[in-house]
Amino acid sequence: MSNNIVRPGQMIGILGGGQLGRMMAIAARHMGYRIAVLDPTEDCPCAQVADEHIVAAYDDIAAAEQLSELSNVITYEFENVDLKVARLFEQAGKLPQGAYSLEVTQNRQKEKQVAVDAGLSVAKYEVVQTFDQFKKAIKTIDFPAVIKTVSGGYDGKGQLPLGNEEDFDEVEGFMEDGGTYIVEQWVPFDLEISQVFTRGQEGDITHFPVAENIHKNHILHETRVPATVSKKVAEKAREAVKMLAEKMGIVGTFAVEMFVKDHDVYINELAPRPHNSGHYTIEACSVSQFEQHVRAICGLPLLPVHSFPAAVMVNVLGKHQDILHSKLEQYYGFHVHDYGKNEARTNRKMGHITFVGNSLKELDEHIKNNQIHMW
């Protein structure tokens, strides 16, 4: 057991004030912690449930020092954190997660190398910086493929699918001088899964059920539990995250997205914090990904995970929000989460809903009756 225990009544600092920070804060509030958040947006989702809100840019060193002074422990809700700020918190002894997992997950090349070094499978890839290098790489990778920026991409941004040489003109426009890109083989996967887990400061790991993810327009639409995979595949997923967790020295909740093809798993992306595909844990598990994360960073023992037989989480985007709000009383049988965002942009994640029950067949019928798939 760690001697560096952060106890209820003390302050947890959160870098980033979006929905993940909000849900972390709510879980921490239930346990009696106080919350300080650093985010540049007034009235951001996390600030609505926090004690202190430092309104400043994420790379503002003076603001980061202020957050450090206020907080007994610090965490973050997204991976594109300024590494200088993360190292400042780490040097102050207030970032149990450390800066290394951020350094890796901010860079797709490093992500893949860490996975390879851990003996795990990834899609065939090459790193390129120029269009000429790309043309050479695609001969090795072959079509179909995808080219991605090394950093900064999410929800389909920062990547371009490639079907044949007719896409080369788009690639030229996509690549910028001085940029670094990954050209990656497109894995014709059977399904995509994610394994969300939490690792404590002493190295103990708890796993949430393996989840199956369904995307629409490169944005997560629906997460389904249990995933339709064999016991062998689920074991491979858990073994993969254990190897990554130990290699990277993970502390806190972490998510690994994987492709499943012919009973093998391929590492796709890593997220060093709670994840959209783990939101179902709030209602469907005995402990949520957020409470388990709080327990880990505060040096408390992790709780055993028990779950309902089935759960489905559906994201509510900006284009859906008016439908949901104006007809909320007409729907039934689900838990609703509104993130408190002011501007409902078309593909912006505004909230989510979660169904829990005895089987996916039962939940699918329920969702059909609620006409959720019409979204």
Short mmCIF file of N, CA and C in Angstrom, two decimals, residues 134-268:
data_model
loop_
_atom_site.label_atom_id
_atom_site.label_comp_id
_atom_site.label_asym_id
_atom_site.label_seq_id
_atom_site.Cartn_x
_atom_site.Cartn_y
_atom_site.Cartn_z
N PHE A 134 6.20 8.65 -48.98
CA PHE A 134 4.88 8.02 -48.95
C PHE A 134 4.71 7.06 -50.12
N LYS A 135 5.07 7.51 -51.33
CA LYS A 135 4.89 6.68 -52.53
C LYS A 135 5.71 5.40 -52.44
N LYS A 136 6.89 5.47 -51.84
CA LYS A 136 7.70 4.26 -51.64
C LYS A 136 7.05 3.35 -50.59
N ALA A 137 6.55 3.98 -49.53
CA ALA A 137 5.96 3.20 -48.43
C ALA A 137 4.72 2.45 -48.87
N ILE A 138 3.89 3.09 -49.69
CA ILE A 138 2.62 2.46 -50.07
C ILE A 138 2.86 1.23 -50.93
N LYS A 139 4.01 1.15 -51.60
CA LYS A 139 4.34 -0.05 -52.38
C LYS A 139 4.54 -1.24 -51.45
N THR A 140 5.06 -0.98 -50.27
CA THR A 140 5.27 -2.04 -49.29
C THR A 140 4.00 -2.35 -48.52
N ILE A 141 3.29 -1.28 -48.12
CA ILE A 141 2.08 -1.44 -47.32
C ILE A 141 0.94 -2.00 -48.16
N ASP A 142 0.77 -1.46 -49.38
CA ASP A 142 -0.27 -1.83 -50.34
C ASP A 142 -1.63 -1.29 -49.90
N PHE A 143 -2.56 -1.31 -50.81
CA PHE A 143 -3.93 -0.84 -50.55
C PHE A 143 -4.80 -2.01 -50.08
N PRO A 144 -5.86 -1.75 -49.32
CA PRO A 144 -6.23 -0.44 -48.76
C PRO A 144 -5.31 -0.09 -47.59
N ALA A 145 -5.21 1.21 -47.34
CA ALA A 145 -4.32 1.70 -46.29
C ALA A 145 -4.92 2.98 -45.71
N VAL A 146 -4.22 3.55 -44.75
CA VAL A 146 -4.62 4.83 -44.18
C VAL A 146 -3.34 5.60 -43.84
N ILE A 147 -3.35 6.91 -44.07
CA ILE A 147 -2.24 7.76 -43.65
C ILE A 147 -2.73 8.63 -42.51
N LYS A 148 -1.93 8.70 -41.44
CA LYS A 148 -2.33 9.42 -40.24
C LYS A 148 -1.23 10.39 -39.82
N THR A 149 -1.63 11.52 -39.26
CA THR A 149 -0.66 12.39 -38.60
C THR A 149 -0.12 11.64 -37.38
N VAL A 150 1.13 11.88 -37.05
CA VAL A 150 1.72 11.20 -35.90
C VAL A 150 1.08 11.67 -34.60
N SER A 151 0.62 12.92 -34.56
CA SER A 151 0.02 13.43 -33.32
C SER A 151 -1.21 14.26 -33.64
N GLY A 152 -2.06 14.41 -32.61
CA GLY A 152 -3.17 15.35 -32.69
C GLY A 152 -4.48 14.84 -33.24
N GLY A 153 -4.55 13.61 -33.72
CA GLY A 153 -5.78 13.13 -34.32
C GLY A 153 -6.74 12.52 -33.32
N TYR A 154 -8.04 12.67 -33.57
CA TYR A 154 -9.07 12.00 -32.77
C TYR A 154 -10.37 12.05 -33.56
N ASP A 155 -11.27 11.08 -33.28
CA ASP A 155 -12.58 11.00 -33.94
C ASP A 155 -12.47 11.13 -35.46
N GLY A 156 -11.47 10.46 -36.04
CA GLY A 156 -11.32 10.47 -37.49
C GLY A 156 -10.53 11.64 -38.04
N LYS A 157 -10.24 12.63 -37.19
CA LYS A 157 -9.45 13.77 -37.65
C LYS A 157 -7.98 13.36 -37.74
N GLY A 158 -7.24 13.98 -38.66
CA GLY A 158 -5.82 13.68 -38.79
C GLY A 158 -5.54 12.37 -39.48
N GLN A 159 -6.50 11.86 -40.27
CA GLN A 159 -6.23 10.64 -41.01
C GLN A 159 -7.00 10.63 -42.31
N LEU A 160 -6.47 9.88 -43.28
CA LEU A 160 -7.05 9.84 -44.61
C LEU A 160 -7.01 8.39 -45.13
N PRO A 161 -8.19 7.79 -45.37
CA PRO A 161 -8.20 6.42 -45.91
C PRO A 161 -7.77 6.42 -47.38
N LEU A 162 -7.11 5.34 -47.78
CA LEU A 162 -6.55 5.25 -49.13
C LEU A 162 -7.03 3.96 -49.79
N GLY A 163 -7.71 4.12 -50.92
CA GLY A 163 -8.21 2.94 -51.62
C GLY A 163 -7.36 2.54 -52.80
N ASN A 164 -6.79 3.51 -53.49
CA ASN A 164 -5.96 3.23 -54.66
C ASN A 164 -5.14 4.48 -55.01
N GLU A 165 -4.41 4.42 -56.12
CA GLU A 165 -3.52 5.53 -56.50
C GLU A 165 -4.28 6.81 -56.85
N GLU A 166 -5.59 6.69 -57.10
CA GLU A 166 -6.39 7.89 -57.38
C GLU A 166 -6.47 8.82 -56.16
N ASP A 167 -6.14 8.30 -55.00
CA ASP A 167 -6.17 9.10 -53.77
C ASP A 167 -4.88 9.89 -53.55
N PHE A 168 -3.89 9.73 -54.44
CA PHE A 168 -2.59 10.37 -54.22
C PHE A 168 -2.70 11.90 -54.18
N ASP A 169 -3.58 12.47 -55.00
CA ASP A 169 -3.73 13.94 -54.99
C ASP A 169 -4.19 14.42 -53.62
N GLU A 170 -5.11 13.67 -53.02
CA GLU A 170 -5.57 14.03 -51.67
C GLU A 170 -4.45 13.92 -50.65
N VAL A 171 -3.60 12.91 -50.83
CA VAL A 171 -2.48 12.72 -49.91
C VAL A 171 -1.53 13.92 -49.97
N GLU A 172 -1.27 14.41 -51.17
CA GLU A 172 -0.38 15.58 -51.32
C GLU A 172 -0.93 16.78 -50.57
N GLY A 173 -2.25 16.96 -50.64
CA GLY A 173 -2.87 18.07 -49.92
C GLY A 173 -2.92 17.84 -48.43
N PHE A 174 -2.98 16.57 -48.02
CA PHE A 174 -3.05 16.20 -46.61
C PHE A 174 -1.72 16.42 -45.90
N MET A 175 -0.61 16.10 -46.59
CA MET A 175 0.71 16.19 -45.98
C MET A 175 1.22 17.63 -46.00
N GLU A 176 1.78 18.06 -44.89
CA GLU A 176 2.34 19.40 -44.78
C GLU A 176 3.85 19.31 -44.63
N ASP A 177 4.55 20.33 -45.11
CA ASP A 177 6.00 20.35 -45.00
C ASP A 177 6.42 20.27 -43.54
N GLY A 178 7.38 19.41 -43.26
CA GLY A 178 7.88 19.29 -41.89
C GLY A 178 7.07 18.35 -41.03
N GLY A 179 5.97 17.81 -41.56
CA GLY A 179 5.13 16.91 -40.77
C GLY A 179 5.65 15.48 -40.81
N THR A 180 5.22 14.69 -39.85
CA THR A 180 5.56 13.27 -39.80
C THR A 180 4.27 12.47 -39.81
N TYR A 181 4.24 11.41 -40.61
CA TYR A 181 3.01 10.67 -40.83
C TYR A 181 3.27 9.16 -40.75
N ILE A 182 2.23 8.44 -40.44
CA ILE A 182 2.28 6.98 -40.46
C ILE A 182 1.40 6.48 -41.60
N VAL A 183 1.98 5.65 -42.44
CA VAL A 183 1.22 4.96 -43.48
C VAL A 183 0.98 3.54 -42.95
N GLU A 184 -0.29 3.19 -42.80
CA GLU A 184 -0.64 1.98 -42.07
C GLU A 184 -1.54 1.08 -42.92
N GLN A 185 -1.26 -0.18 -42.91
CA GLN A 185 -2.10 -1.15 -43.60
C GLN A 185 -3.50 -1.16 -42.98
N TRP A 186 -4.50 -1.20 -43.82
CA TRP A 186 -5.88 -1.29 -43.33
C TRP A 186 -6.17 -2.73 -42.95
N VAL A 187 -6.45 -2.97 -41.70
CA VAL A 187 -6.75 -4.32 -41.24
C VAL A 187 -8.23 -4.62 -41.50
N PRO A 188 -8.53 -5.63 -42.33
CA PRO A 188 -9.95 -5.97 -42.58
C PRO A 188 -10.52 -6.71 -41.37
N PHE A 189 -10.71 -5.97 -40.30
CA PHE A 189 -11.03 -6.58 -39.01
C PHE A 189 -12.49 -7.06 -38.95
N ASP A 190 -12.70 -8.03 -38.08
CA ASP A 190 -14.06 -8.55 -37.86
C ASP A 190 -14.86 -7.61 -36.97
N LEU A 191 -14.19 -7.05 -35.98
CA LEU A 191 -14.82 -6.07 -35.10
C LEU A 191 -13.74 -5.32 -34.34
N GLU A 192 -14.14 -4.20 -33.72
CA GLU A 192 -13.22 -3.43 -32.88
C GLU A 192 -13.65 -3.58 -31.43
N ILE A 193 -12.69 -3.80 -30.57
CA ILE A 193 -12.98 -3.91 -29.15
C ILE A 193 -12.12 -2.93 -28.37
N SER A 194 -12.51 -2.69 -27.13
CA SER A 194 -11.64 -1.93 -26.24
C SER A 194 -11.60 -2.61 -24.89
N GLN A 195 -10.42 -2.61 -24.30
CA GLN A 195 -10.23 -3.13 -22.97
C GLN A 195 -9.86 -1.97 -22.06
N VAL A 196 -10.80 -1.60 -21.21
CA VAL A 196 -10.55 -0.56 -20.22
C VAL A 196 -10.14 -1.25 -18.92
N PHE A 197 -9.09 -0.76 -18.30
CA PHE A 197 -8.60 -1.36 -17.07
C PHE A 197 -8.06 -0.26 -16.16
N THR A 198 -7.80 -0.62 -14.93
CA THR A 198 -7.18 0.32 -13.99
C THR A 198 -6.02 -0.37 -13.31
N ARG A 199 -4.92 0.36 -13.19
CA ARG A 199 -3.74 -0.17 -12.50
C ARG A 199 -3.42 0.72 -11.33
N GLY A 200 -3.28 0.12 -10.16
CA GLY A 200 -2.98 0.87 -8.95
C GLY A 200 -1.50 1.20 -8.85
N GLN A 201 -1.17 1.99 -7.85
CA GLN A 201 0.22 2.43 -7.69
C GLN A 201 1.15 1.29 -7.29
N GLU A 202 0.58 0.21 -6.78
CA GLU A 202 1.39 -0.95 -6.40
C GLU A 202 1.44 -2.00 -7.50
N GLY A 203 0.82 -1.71 -8.66
CA GLY A 203 0.89 -2.62 -9.79
C GLY A 203 -0.28 -3.57 -9.94
N ASP A 204 -1.26 -3.49 -9.04
CA ASP A 204 -2.43 -4.36 -9.15
C ASP A 204 -3.34 -3.85 -10.26
N ILE A 205 -3.97 -4.77 -11.00
CA ILE A 205 -4.79 -4.41 -12.15
C ILE A 205 -6.19 -5.00 -12.01
N THR A 206 -7.20 -4.19 -12.30
CA THR A 206 -8.57 -4.69 -12.44
C THR A 206 -9.04 -4.37 -13.86
N HIS A 207 -9.82 -5.30 -14.43
CA HIS A 207 -10.30 -5.15 -15.79
C HIS A 207 -11.81 -4.95 -15.80
N PHE A 208 -12.29 -4.12 -16.69
CA PHE A 208 -13.72 -4.04 -16.97
C PHE A 208 -14.01 -5.02 -18.11
N PRO A 209 -15.27 -5.39 -18.30
CA PRO A 209 -15.58 -6.32 -19.40
C PRO A 209 -15.11 -5.78 -20.75
N VAL A 210 -14.64 -6.68 -21.61
CA VAL A 210 -14.23 -6.29 -22.96
C VAL A 210 -15.45 -5.75 -23.71
N ALA A 211 -15.31 -4.58 -24.30
CA ALA A 211 -16.43 -3.92 -24.96
C ALA A 211 -16.25 -3.93 -26.47
N GLU A 212 -17.35 -4.01 -27.19
CA GLU A 212 -17.36 -3.95 -28.65
C GLU A 212 -17.80 -2.56 -29.08
N ASN A 213 -17.05 -1.96 -30.00
CA ASN A 213 -17.32 -0.58 -30.41
C ASN A 213 -17.82 -0.52 -31.85
N ILE A 214 -18.86 0.28 -32.05
CA ILE A 214 -19.42 0.51 -33.38
C ILE A 214 -19.30 2.00 -33.68
N HIS A 215 -18.65 2.32 -34.79
CA HIS A 215 -18.44 3.72 -35.17
C HIS A 215 -19.34 4.13 -36.33
N LYS A 216 -19.67 5.39 -36.36
CA LYS A 216 -20.35 6.01 -37.50
C LYS A 216 -19.58 7.27 -37.87
N ASN A 217 -19.13 7.34 -39.11
CA ASN A 217 -18.35 8.50 -39.57
C ASN A 217 -17.12 8.74 -38.69
N HIS A 218 -16.44 7.65 -38.31
CA HIS A 218 -15.20 7.70 -37.51
C HIS A 218 -15.42 8.16 -36.06
N ILE A 219 -16.68 8.29 -35.63
CA ILE A 219 -16.98 8.69 -34.25
C ILE A 219 -17.67 7.52 -33.56
N LEU A 220 -17.27 7.24 -32.33
CA LEU A 220 -17.90 6.14 -31.60
C LEU A 220 -19.39 6.41 -31.45
N HIS A 221 -20.19 5.49 -31.96
CA HIS A 221 -21.65 5.61 -31.86
C HIS A 221 -22.17 4.79 -30.69
N GLU A 222 -21.69 3.54 -30.60
CA GLU A 222 -22.29 2.61 -29.64
C GLU A 222 -21.22 1.68 -29.08
N THR A 223 -21.28 1.44 -27.78
CA THR A 223 -20.43 0.45 -27.13
C THR A 223 -21.32 -0.63 -26.55
N ARG A 224 -20.95 -1.89 -26.82
CA ARG A 224 -21.78 -3.03 -26.42
C ARG A 224 -20.97 -3.98 -25.55
N VAL A 225 -21.61 -4.41 -24.47
CA VAL A 225 -20.98 -5.35 -23.54
C VAL A 225 -21.99 -6.47 -23.24
N PRO A 226 -21.60 -7.74 -23.36
CA PRO A 226 -20.24 -8.20 -23.67
C PRO A 226 -19.96 -8.15 -25.17
N ALA A 227 -18.68 -7.99 -25.52
CA ALA A 227 -18.27 -8.04 -26.92
C ALA A 227 -18.50 -9.45 -27.46
N THR A 228 -18.81 -9.54 -28.75
CA THR A 228 -19.05 -10.85 -29.36
C THR A 228 -17.72 -11.49 -29.78
N VAL A 229 -16.94 -11.82 -28.77
CA VAL A 229 -15.64 -12.46 -29.00
C VAL A 229 -15.56 -13.73 -28.15
N SER A 230 -14.67 -14.61 -28.56
CA SER A 230 -14.48 -15.85 -27.80
C SER A 230 -13.75 -15.56 -26.50
N LYS A 231 -13.80 -16.53 -25.61
CA LYS A 231 -13.08 -16.41 -24.35
C LYS A 231 -11.59 -16.27 -24.61
N LYS A 232 -11.09 -16.95 -25.65
CA LYS A 232 -9.68 -16.89 -26.01
C LYS A 232 -9.27 -15.47 -26.41
N VAL A 233 -10.11 -14.81 -27.23
CA VAL A 233 -9.82 -13.43 -27.65
C VAL A 233 -9.85 -12.49 -26.45
N ALA A 234 -10.84 -12.66 -25.57
CA ALA A 234 -10.92 -11.81 -24.38
C ALA A 234 -9.67 -11.97 -23.52
N GLU A 235 -9.18 -13.20 -23.41
CA GLU A 235 -7.96 -13.45 -22.64
C GLU A 235 -6.75 -12.80 -23.30
N LYS A 236 -6.70 -12.84 -24.65
CA LYS A 236 -5.61 -12.18 -25.37
C LYS A 236 -5.63 -10.68 -25.14
N ALA A 237 -6.83 -10.09 -25.12
CA ALA A 237 -6.96 -8.65 -24.88
C ALA A 237 -6.45 -8.29 -23.49
N ARG A 238 -6.81 -9.10 -22.52
CA ARG A 238 -6.36 -8.82 -21.14
C ARG A 238 -4.86 -9.01 -20.98
N GLU A 239 -4.33 -10.02 -21.63
CA GLU A 239 -2.89 -10.25 -21.56
C GLU A 239 -2.14 -9.10 -22.25
N ALA A 240 -2.69 -8.60 -23.35
CA ALA A 240 -2.05 -7.50 -24.07
C ALA A 240 -1.98 -6.24 -23.20
N VAL A 241 -3.08 -5.92 -22.54
CA VAL A 241 -3.07 -4.69 -21.73
C VAL A 241 -2.18 -4.84 -20.50
N LYS A 242 -2.09 -6.06 -19.99
CA LYS A 242 -1.18 -6.29 -18.85
C LYS A 242 0.26 -6.02 -19.26
N MET A 243 0.63 -6.50 -20.45
CA MET A 243 2.00 -6.30 -20.93
C MET A 243 2.28 -4.82 -21.17
N LEU A 244 1.31 -4.10 -21.74
CA LEU A 244 1.47 -2.67 -21.97
C LEU A 244 1.54 -1.91 -20.64
N ALA A 245 0.66 -2.27 -19.72
CA ALA A 245 0.60 -1.57 -18.44
C ALA A 245 1.90 -1.69 -17.67
N GLU A 246 2.47 -2.89 -17.68
CA GLU A 246 3.71 -3.10 -16.93
C GLU A 246 4.89 -2.45 -17.64
N LYS A 247 4.89 -2.48 -18.97
CA LYS A 247 5.98 -1.88 -19.72
C LYS A 247 5.99 -0.36 -19.55
N MET A 248 4.79 0.24 -19.50
CA MET A 248 4.68 1.69 -19.44
C MET A 248 4.56 2.22 -18.01
N GLY A 249 4.39 1.35 -17.03
CA GLY A 249 4.25 1.80 -15.65
C GLY A 249 2.96 2.57 -15.43
N ILE A 250 1.88 2.09 -16.02
CA ILE A 250 0.59 2.80 -15.95
C ILE A 250 0.09 2.91 -14.53
N VAL A 251 -0.49 4.06 -14.19
CA VAL A 251 -1.25 4.25 -12.96
C VAL A 251 -2.57 4.90 -13.36
N GLY A 252 -3.66 4.35 -12.86
CA GLY A 252 -4.97 4.92 -13.17
C GLY A 252 -5.71 4.11 -14.22
N THR A 253 -6.84 4.65 -14.67
CA THR A 253 -7.63 3.98 -15.70
C THR A 253 -7.03 4.27 -17.07
N PHE A 254 -7.01 3.26 -17.90
CA PHE A 254 -6.33 3.30 -19.21
C PHE A 254 -7.17 2.47 -20.17
N ALA A 255 -7.20 2.84 -21.45
CA ALA A 255 -7.97 2.08 -22.44
C ALA A 255 -7.10 1.72 -23.62
N VAL A 256 -7.29 0.52 -24.13
CA VAL A 256 -6.58 0.07 -25.33
C VAL A 256 -7.63 -0.37 -26.35
N GLU A 257 -7.63 0.30 -27.51
CA GLU A 257 -8.52 -0.10 -28.60
C GLU A 257 -7.79 -1.12 -29.47
N MET A 258 -8.50 -2.17 -29.86
CA MET A 258 -7.90 -3.25 -30.64
C MET A 258 -8.82 -3.68 -31.76
N PHE A 259 -8.22 -4.17 -32.84
CA PHE A 259 -8.95 -4.82 -33.91
C PHE A 259 -8.90 -6.33 -33.68
N VAL A 260 -10.01 -7.00 -33.93
CA VAL A 260 -10.05 -8.46 -33.85
C VAL A 260 -10.18 -9.02 -35.26
N LYS A 261 -9.24 -9.90 -35.63
CA LYS A 261 -9.26 -10.54 -36.95
C LYS A 261 -8.85 -11.99 -36.79
N ASP A 262 -9.77 -12.91 -37.11
CA ASP A 262 -9.47 -14.35 -37.06
C ASP A 262 -8.91 -14.77 -35.71
N HIS A 263 -9.54 -14.29 -34.64
CA HIS A 263 -9.18 -14.68 -33.28
C HIS A 263 -7.83 -14.12 -32.80
N ASP A 264 -7.29 -13.17 -33.57
CA ASP A 264 -6.10 -12.45 -33.12
C ASP A 264 -6.47 -11.00 -32.84
N VAL A 265 -5.68 -10.34 -31.99
CA VAL A 265 -5.94 -8.94 -31.67
C VAL A 265 -4.76 -8.10 -32.15
N TYR A 266 -5.08 -6.93 -32.70
CA TYR A 266 -4.09 -5.97 -33.18
C TYR A 266 -4.29 -4.67 -32.42
N ILE A 267 -3.24 -4.17 -31.82
CA ILE A 267 -3.33 -2.91 -31.07
C ILE A 267 -3.58 -1.76 -32.04
N ASN A 268 -4.60 -0.97 -31.77
CA ASN A 268 -4.90 0.19 -32.61
C ASN A 268 -4.46 1.48 -31.94
#
